[in-house]
């Protein structure tokens, strides 16, 4: 039933009830109108000053800034999900330090109040005509477009993996999806011996530190329950290094050696045989060379990509399928009224929520400049942050730029395990995300870094 039909029906009933002195229908009509005002918009054609595709961290943050600047109903958000997840919490959920229900809020409660929300998926991008078509056949015309669709999890690209993940009380888990994250703690509980295998895929990855964070947490879990001596902890990564930033990789290698973790680089998961508890890996330096590994527990990270709907629009994306932007301004290299933020962007930064926070003021100011026909002057330095949780009370806070040089905030060496950084990750960052970033008030720690730089406590 359309909105107009619903209102017509309500008014018809109201007129009948008013004759008998009842006002219950009037109250009901008011409730219906309130619901409509907060519900997703339904129509065939829309026009807007700014269209934001994606209601994740970056999309919400910039939409909040834009709606405050431009006023009500100037911004439309296209986002199909009912829930908004704070995904950096998934690692802690896997280790039993947080619960899944703590990681999400209703999407309607986090989207800016002055934007229009279409609860649909963007199916077609047509940048030549400044148009996006949604899964509900809504045609949206925009002046400016912000693409913030994140990454797509391709569990199905690894034969046998989806089947393995859906086995009740199975031995395969993954923290990367809310569908599977809770299985991780159950896998830890039931693993008593054998090989606990953790993977990193041969693809771009959101929060590239997470695959080894859950490995460190799991290893600590096994030690806490006095069963580590019976379990081999193995980290098979497609990368040629343990971590992409040498400053922190040099700190992590002694940790894995001290904790007797086997690290195999250039090793990629290509198949799972759940009936036999076997994972098959390929040697990326010798693609024809494959080997089998028996597991008692397998934590699998799926290969990831830009969403198919975006990758199909060759005008917008680079060869890898990500939005082809200027890495400094986040503006599309060809379509000057198109910008991108977060994981779907082709900018060569690490794909983290912290990156989206640092990009948000750049994208916002440059979008406003584009609207006003001015030069784009604000630039992004590639800042990314990865709190590398190494156990139930320790964390290394990695912060770095495009050139993989440390870009640290605090006046102490951050390439060391610290309880203070663990508290920051577990307790302070979620509050910062929900209360500041999504509302457009958190632009990353650059200002804090300038203040902290005045203090030195033996930093090297």
PDB file of N, CA and C in Angstrom, residues 237-307:
ATOM      1  N   UNK A 237      49.365 -16.449   6.220  1.00  0.00           N
ATOM      2  CA  UNK A 237      49.007 -15.171   5.619  1.00  0.00           C
ATOM      3  C   UNK A 237      49.462 -15.090   4.170  1.00  0.00           C
ATOM      4  N   UNK A 238      48.607 -14.512   3.337  1.00  0.00           N
ATOM      5  CA  UNK A 238      48.960 -14.325   1.934  1.00  0.00           C
ATOM      6  C   UNK A 238      49.988 -13.214   1.751  1.00  0.00           C
ATOM      7  N   UNK A 239      50.171 -12.391   2.764  1.00  0.00           N
ATOM      8  CA  UNK A 239      51.136 -11.295   2.681  1.00  0.00           C
ATOM      9  C   UNK A 239      52.570 -11.821   2.749  1.00  0.00           C
ATOM     10  N   UNK A 240      53.516 -11.041   2.231  1.00  0.00           N
ATOM     11  CA  UNK A 240      54.929 -11.448   2.357  1.00  0.00           C
ATOM     12  C   UNK A 240      55.538 -11.057   3.695  1.00  0.00           C
ATOM     13  N   UNK A 241      54.749 -10.360   4.526  1.00  0.00           N
ATOM     14  CA  UNK A 241      55.234  -9.875   5.818  1.00  0.00           C
ATOM     15  C   UNK A 241      54.174 -10.158   6.884  1.00  0.00           C
ATOM     16  N   UNK A 242      54.580 -10.054   8.140  1.00  0.00           N
ATOM     17  CA  UNK A 242      53.634 -10.258   9.238  1.00  0.00           C
ATOM     18  C   UNK A 242      52.665  -9.091   9.338  1.00  0.00           C
ATOM     19  N   UNK A 243      53.183  -7.866   9.150  1.00  0.00           N
ATOM     20  CA  UNK A 243      52.359  -6.658   9.160  1.00  0.00           C
ATOM     21  C   UNK A 243      52.974  -5.673   8.186  1.00  0.00           C
ATOM     22  N   UNK A 244      52.139  -4.879   7.528  1.00  0.00           N
ATOM     23  CA  UNK A 244      52.610  -4.054   6.421  1.00  0.00           C
ATOM     24  C   UNK A 244      53.501  -2.895   6.796  1.00  0.00           C
ATOM     25  N   UNK A 245      53.497  -2.503   8.069  1.00  0.00           N
ATOM     26  CA  UNK A 245      54.324  -1.376   8.521  1.00  0.00           C
ATOM     27  C   UNK A 245      55.490  -1.950   9.318  1.00  0.00           C
ATOM     28  N   UNK A 246      56.691  -1.764   8.809  1.00  0.00           N
ATOM     29  CA  UNK A 246      57.874  -2.408   9.396  1.00  0.00           C
ATOM     30  C   UNK A 246      58.066  -2.033  10.866  1.00  0.00           C
ATOM     31  N   UNK A 247      57.781  -0.792  11.220  1.00  0.00           N
ATOM     32  CA  UNK A 247      57.959  -0.326  12.587  1.00  0.00           C
ATOM     33  C   UNK A 247      57.214  -1.216  13.583  1.00  0.00           C
ATOM     34  N   UNK A 248      56.022  -1.668  13.186  1.00  0.00           N
ATOM     35  CA  UNK A 248      55.210  -2.514  14.077  1.00  0.00           C
ATOM     36  C   UNK A 248      55.475  -3.998  13.819  1.00  0.00           C
ATOM     37  N   UNK A 249      55.771  -4.355  12.581  1.00  0.00           N
ATOM     38  CA  UNK A 249      56.116  -5.755  12.300  1.00  0.00           C
ATOM     39  C   UNK A 249      57.330  -6.179  13.110  1.00  0.00           C
ATOM     40  N   UNK A 250      58.299  -5.270  13.256  1.00  0.00           N
ATOM     41  CA  UNK A 250      59.500  -5.585  14.046  1.00  0.00           C
ATOM     42  C   UNK A 250      59.167  -5.829  15.516  1.00  0.00           C
ATOM     43  N   UNK A 251      58.059  -5.238  15.980  1.00  0.00           N
ATOM     44  CA  UNK A 251      57.625  -5.473  17.357  1.00  0.00           C
ATOM     45  C   UNK A 251      56.790  -6.740  17.487  1.00  0.00           C
ATOM     46  N   UNK A 252      56.117  -7.131  16.409  1.00  0.00           N
ATOM     47  CA  UNK A 252      55.236  -8.304  16.448  1.00  0.00           C
ATOM     48  C   UNK A 252      56.000  -9.616  16.299  1.00  0.00           C
ATOM     49  N   UNK A 253      57.076  -9.619  15.524  1.00  0.00           N
ATOM     50  CA  UNK A 253      57.831 -10.866  15.336  1.00  0.00           C
ATOM     51  C   UNK A 253      58.334 -11.459  16.654  1.00  0.00           C
ATOM     52  N   UNK A 254      58.900 -10.654  17.552  1.00  0.00           N
ATOM     53  CA  UNK A 254      59.301 -11.246  18.836  1.00  0.00           C
ATOM     54  C   UNK A 254      58.138 -11.816  19.638  1.00  0.00           C
ATOM     55  N   UNK A 255      56.950 -11.240  19.467  1.00  0.00           N
ATOM     56  CA  UNK A 255      55.770 -11.731  20.186  1.00  0.00           C
ATOM     57  C   UNK A 255      55.375 -13.108  19.680  1.00  0.00           C
ATOM     58  N   UNK A 256      55.332 -13.286  18.351  1.00  0.00           N
ATOM     59  CA  UNK A 256      54.935 -14.596  17.818  1.00  0.00           C
ATOM     60  C   UNK A 256      55.991 -15.655  18.135  1.00  0.00           C
ATOM     61  N   UNK A 257      57.251 -15.249  18.165  1.00  0.00           N
ATOM     62  CA  UNK A 257      58.308 -16.210  18.496  1.00  0.00           C
ATOM     63  C   UNK A 257      58.240 -16.607  19.965  1.00  0.00           C
ATOM     64  N   UNK A 258      58.033 -15.631  20.835  1.00  0.00           N
ATOM     65  CA  UNK A 258      57.931 -15.914  22.266  1.00  0.00           C
ATOM     66  C   UNK A 258      56.745 -16.821  22.564  1.00  0.00           C
ATOM     67  N   UNK A 259      55.648 -16.624  21.827  1.00  0.00           N
ATOM     68  CA  UNK A 259      54.435 -17.402  22.078  1.00  0.00           C
ATOM     69  C   UNK A 259      54.338 -18.650  21.201  1.00  0.00           C
ATOM     70  N   UNK A 260      55.432 -18.955  20.489  1.00  0.00           N
ATOM     71  CA  UNK A 260      55.535 -20.193  19.718  1.00  0.00           C
ATOM     72  C   UNK A 260      54.416 -20.319  18.685  1.00  0.00           C
ATOM     73  N   UNK A 261      54.187 -19.238  17.944  1.00  0.00           N
ATOM     74  CA  UNK A 261      53.211 -19.234  16.851  1.00  0.00           C
ATOM     75  C   UNK A 261      53.955 -19.458  15.542  1.00  0.00           C
ATOM     76  N   UNK A 262      53.488 -20.399  14.743  1.00  0.00           N
ATOM     77  CA  UNK A 262      54.074 -20.653  13.428  1.00  0.00           C
ATOM     78  C   UNK A 262      53.466 -19.688  12.415  1.00  0.00           C
ATOM     79  N   UNK A 263      54.301 -18.914  11.742  1.00  0.00           N
ATOM     80  CA  UNK A 263      53.839 -17.959  10.734  1.00  0.00           C
ATOM     81  C   UNK A 263      54.319 -18.407   9.361  1.00  0.00           C
ATOM     82  N   UNK A 264      53.365 -18.602   8.448  1.00  0.00           N
ATOM     83  CA  UNK A 264      53.690 -18.955   7.062  1.00  0.00           C
ATOM     84  C   UNK A 264      53.223 -17.818   6.159  1.00  0.00           C
ATOM     85  N   UNK A 265      54.183 -17.119   5.538  1.00  0.00           N
ATOM     86  CA  UNK A 265      53.834 -16.028   4.641  1.00  0.00           C
ATOM     87  C   UNK A 265      53.580 -16.562   3.224  1.00  0.00           C
ATOM     88  N   UNK A 266      52.936 -15.710   2.413  1.00  0.00           N
ATOM     89  CA  UNK A 266      52.605 -16.057   1.020  1.00  0.00           C
ATOM     90  C   UNK A 266      51.846 -17.377   0.930  1.00  0.00           C
ATOM     91  N   UNK A 267      50.961 -17.581   1.897  1.00  0.00           N
ATOM     92  CA  UNK A 267      50.191 -18.827   1.988  1.00  0.00           C
ATOM     93  C   UNK A 267      48.709 -18.487   2.014  1.00  0.00           C
ATOM     94  N   UNK A 268      47.960 -18.970   1.026  1.00  0.00           N
ATOM     95  CA  UNK A 268      46.578 -18.531   0.812  1.00  0.00           C
ATOM     96  C   UNK A 268      45.599 -19.697   0.875  1.00  0.00           C
ATOM     97  N   UNK A 269      44.542 -19.540   1.660  1.00  0.00           N
ATOM     98  CA  UNK A 269      43.495 -20.569   1.754  1.00  0.00           C
ATOM     99  C   UNK A 269      42.689 -20.619   0.458  1.00  0.00           C
ATOM    100  N   UNK A 270      42.562 -21.810  -0.139  1.00  0.00           N
ATOM    101  CA  UNK A 270      41.835 -21.936  -1.405  1.00  0.00           C
ATOM    102  C   UNK A 270      40.659 -22.910  -1.328  1.00  0.00           C
ATOM    103  N   UNK A 271      40.601 -23.745  -0.287  1.00  0.00           N
ATOM    104  CA  UNK A 271      39.489 -24.694  -0.179  1.00  0.00           C
ATOM    105  C   UNK A 271      39.413 -25.239   1.247  1.00  0.00           C
ATOM    106  N   UNK A 272      38.188 -25.562   1.655  1.00  0.00           N
ATOM    107  CA  UNK A 272      37.972 -26.203   2.953  1.00  0.00           C
ATOM    108  C   UNK A 272      37.183 -27.491   2.720  1.00  0.00           C
ATOM    109  N   UNK A 273      37.620 -28.573   3.371  1.00  0.00           N
ATOM    110  CA  UNK A 273      36.903 -29.845   3.321  1.00  0.00           C
ATOM    111  C   UNK A 273      36.386 -30.147   4.729  1.00  0.00           C
ATOM    112  N   UNK A 274      35.204 -29.627   5.064  1.00  0.00           N
ATOM    113  CA  UNK A 274      34.740 -29.729   6.450  1.00  0.00           C
ATOM    114  C   UNK A 274      34.484 -31.155   6.917  1.00  0.00           C
ATOM    115  N   UNK A 275      34.146 -32.050   6.004  1.00  0.00           N
ATOM    116  CA  UNK A 275      33.888 -33.433   6.422  1.00  0.00           C
ATOM    117  C   UNK A 275      35.150 -34.136   6.887  1.00  0.00           C
ATOM    118  N   UNK A 276      36.308 -33.600   6.472  1.00  0.00           N
ATOM    119  CA  UNK A 276      37.590 -34.210   6.824  1.00  0.00           C
ATOM    120  C   UNK A 276      38.433 -33.302   7.727  1.00  0.00           C
ATOM    121  N   UNK A 277      37.918 -32.098   8.046  1.00  0.00           N
ATOM    122  CA  UNK A 277      38.665 -31.117   8.831  1.00  0.00           C
ATOM    123  C   UNK A 277      40.007 -30.805   8.181  1.00  0.00           C
ATOM    124  N   UNK A 278      39.956 -30.551   6.881  1.00  0.00           N
ATOM    125  CA  UNK A 278      41.171 -30.255   6.120  1.00  0.00           C
ATOM    126  C   UNK A 278      41.016 -28.913   5.411  1.00  0.00           C
ATOM    127  N   UNK A 279      42.045 -28.087   5.507  1.00  0.00           N
ATOM    128  CA  UNK A 279      42.125 -26.838   4.758  1.00  0.00           C
ATOM    129  C   UNK A 279      43.224 -26.976   3.716  1.00  0.00           C
ATOM    130  N   UNK A 280      42.959 -26.474   2.515  1.00  0.00           N
ATOM    131  CA  UNK A 280      43.925 -26.552   1.428  1.00  0.00           C
ATOM    132  C   UNK A 280      44.461 -25.148   1.150  1.00  0.00           C
ATOM    133  N   UNK A 281      45.779 -25.033   1.112  1.00  0.00           N
ATOM    134  CA  UNK A 281      46.438 -23.754   0.895  1.00  0.00           C
ATOM    135  C   UNK A 281      47.296 -23.810  -0.367  1.00  0.00           C
ATOM    136  N   UNK A 282      47.496 -22.646  -0.974  1.00  0.00           N
ATOM    137  CA  UNK A 282      48.413 -22.542  -2.095  1.00  0.00           C
ATOM    138  C   UNK A 282      49.597 -21.665  -1.708  1.00  0.00           C
ATOM    139  N   UNK A 283      50.731 -21.983  -2.297  1.00  0.00           N
ATOM    140  CA  UNK A 283      51.936 -21.167  -2.150  1.00  0.00           C
ATOM    141  C   UNK A 283      51.886 -20.094  -3.232  1.00  0.00           C
ATOM    142  N   UNK A 284      51.726 -18.828  -2.833  1.00  0.00           N
ATOM    143  CA  UNK A 284      51.537 -17.760  -3.817  1.00  0.00           C
ATOM    144  C   UNK A 284      52.801 -17.495  -4.637  1.00  0.00           C
ATOM    145  N   UNK A 285      53.939 -17.924  -4.149  1.00  0.00           N
ATOM    146  CA  UNK A 285      55.173 -17.789  -4.930  1.00  0.00           C
ATOM    147  C   UNK A 285      55.320 -18.925  -5.936  1.00  0.00           C
ATOM    148  N   UNK A 286      54.582 -20.025  -5.685  1.00  0.00           N
ATOM    149  CA  UNK A 286      54.556 -21.166  -6.609  1.00  0.00           C
ATOM    150  C   UNK A 286      53.102 -21.621  -6.728  1.00  0.00           C
ATOM    151  N   UNK A 287      52.293 -20.905  -7.556  1.00  0.00           N
ATOM    152  CA  UNK A 287      50.838 -21.099  -7.587  1.00  0.00           C
ATOM    153  C   UNK A 287      50.361 -22.529  -7.817  1.00  0.00           C
ATOM    154  N   UNK A 288      51.175 -23.341  -8.426  1.00  0.00           N
ATOM    155  CA  UNK A 288      50.777 -24.733  -8.668  1.00  0.00           C
ATOM    156  C   UNK A 288      51.052 -25.632  -7.474  1.00  0.00           C
ATOM    157  N   UNK A 289      51.687 -25.072  -6.464  1.00  0.00           N
ATOM    158  CA  UNK A 289      52.054 -25.853  -5.289  1.00  0.00           C
ATOM    159  C   UNK A 289      50.995 -25.673  -4.200  1.00  0.00           C
ATOM    160  N   UNK A 290      50.289 -26.732  -3.861  1.00  0.00           N
ATOM    161  CA  UNK A 290      49.253 -26.699  -2.827  1.00  0.00           C
ATOM    162  C   UNK A 290      49.562 -27.747  -1.763  1.00  0.00           C
ATOM    163  N   UNK A 291      49.061 -27.485  -0.559  1.00  0.00           N
ATOM    164  CA  UNK A 291      49.253 -28.473   0.509  1.00  0.00           C
ATOM    165  C   UNK A 291      48.023 -28.494   1.414  1.00  0.00           C
ATOM    166  N   UNK A 292      47.813 -29.621   2.063  1.00  0.00           N
ATOM    167  CA  UNK A 292      46.683 -29.787   2.975  1.00  0.00           C
ATOM    168  C   UNK A 292      47.153 -29.616   4.414  1.00  0.00           C
ATOM    169  N   UNK A 293      46.244 -29.073   5.229  1.00  0.00           N
ATOM    170  CA  UNK A 293      46.556 -28.899   6.645  1.00  0.00           C
ATOM    171  C   UNK A 293      45.338 -29.335   7.469  1.00  0.00           C
ATOM    172  N   UNK A 294      45.553 -30.291   8.341  1.00  0.00           N
ATOM    173  CA  UNK A 294      44.496 -30.746   9.250  1.00  0.00           C
ATOM    174  C   UNK A 294      44.270 -29.672  10.311  1.00  0.00           C
ATOM    175  N   UNK A 295      43.012 -29.438  10.657  1.00  0.00           N
ATOM    176  CA  UNK A 295      42.731 -28.430  11.682  1.00  0.00           C
ATOM    177  C   UNK A 295      41.768 -28.973  12.737  1.00  0.00           C
ATOM    178  N   UNK A 296      41.953 -28.526  13.949  1.00  0.00           N
ATOM    179  CA  UNK A 296      40.954 -28.712  15.004  1.00  0.00           C
ATOM    180  C   UNK A 296      40.099 -27.461  15.132  1.00  0.00           C
ATOM    181  N   UNK A 297      40.687 -26.329  14.707  1.00  0.00           N
ATOM    182  CA  UNK A 297      39.978 -25.058  14.618  1.00  0.00           C
ATOM    183  C   UNK A 297      40.548 -24.303  13.424  1.00  0.00           C
ATOM    184  N   UNK A 298      39.652 -23.708  12.636  1.00  0.00           N
ATOM    185  CA  UNK A 298      40.079 -22.897  11.498  1.00  0.00           C
ATOM    186  C   UNK A 298      39.355 -21.559  11.556  1.00  0.00           C
ATOM    187  N   UNK A 299      40.129 -20.482  11.702  1.00  0.00           N
ATOM    188  CA  UNK A 299      39.542 -19.143  11.588  1.00  0.00           C
ATOM    189  C   UNK A 299      39.842 -18.629  10.186  1.00  0.00           C
ATOM    190  N   UNK A 300      38.790 -18.461   9.382  1.00  0.00           N
ATOM    191  CA  UNK A 300      38.953 -18.106   7.975  1.00  0.00           C
ATOM    192  C   UNK A 300      38.531 -16.659   7.730  1.00  0.00           C
ATOM    193  N   UNK A 301      39.394 -15.921   7.082  1.00  0.00           N
ATOM    194  CA  UNK A 301      39.073 -14.561   6.650  1.00  0.00           C
ATOM    195  C   UNK A 301      38.741 -14.616   5.171  1.00  0.00           C
ATOM    196  N   UNK A 302      37.545 -14.194   4.762  1.00  0.00           N
ATOM    197  CA  UNK A 302      37.153 -14.332   3.360  1.00  0.00           C
ATOM    198  C   UNK A 302      37.894 -13.346   2.468  1.00  0.00           C
ATOM    199  N   UNK A 303      38.093 -13.695   1.206  1.00  0.00           N
ATOM    200  CA  UNK A 303      38.564 -12.674   0.266  1.00  0.00           C
ATOM    201  C   UNK A 303      37.515 -11.578   0.150  1.00  0.00           C
ATOM    202  N   UNK A 304      37.952 -10.365  -0.102  1.00  0.00           N
ATOM    203  CA  UNK A 304      37.040  -9.219  -0.135  1.00  0.00           C
ATOM    204  C   UNK A 304      37.251  -8.429  -1.417  1.00  0.00           C
ATOM    205  N   UNK A 305      36.221  -7.649  -1.767  1.00  0.00           N
ATOM    206  CA  UNK A 305      36.273  -6.833  -2.976  1.00  0.00           C
ATOM    207  C   UNK A 305      35.299  -5.684  -2.830  1.00  0.00           C
ATOM    208  N   UNK A 306      35.364  -4.747  -3.749  1.00  0.00           N
ATOM    209  CA  UNK A 306      34.308  -3.755  -3.825  1.00  0.00           C
ATOM    210  C   UNK A 306      33.008  -4.465  -4.202  1.00  0.00           C
ATOM    211  N   UNK A 307      31.854  -3.960  -3.766  1.00  0.00           N
ATOM    212  CA  UNK A 307      30.583  -4.604  -4.126  1.00  0.00           C
ATOM    213  C   UNK A 307      30.429  -4.735  -5.640  1.00  0.00           C
TER     214      UNK A 307
END
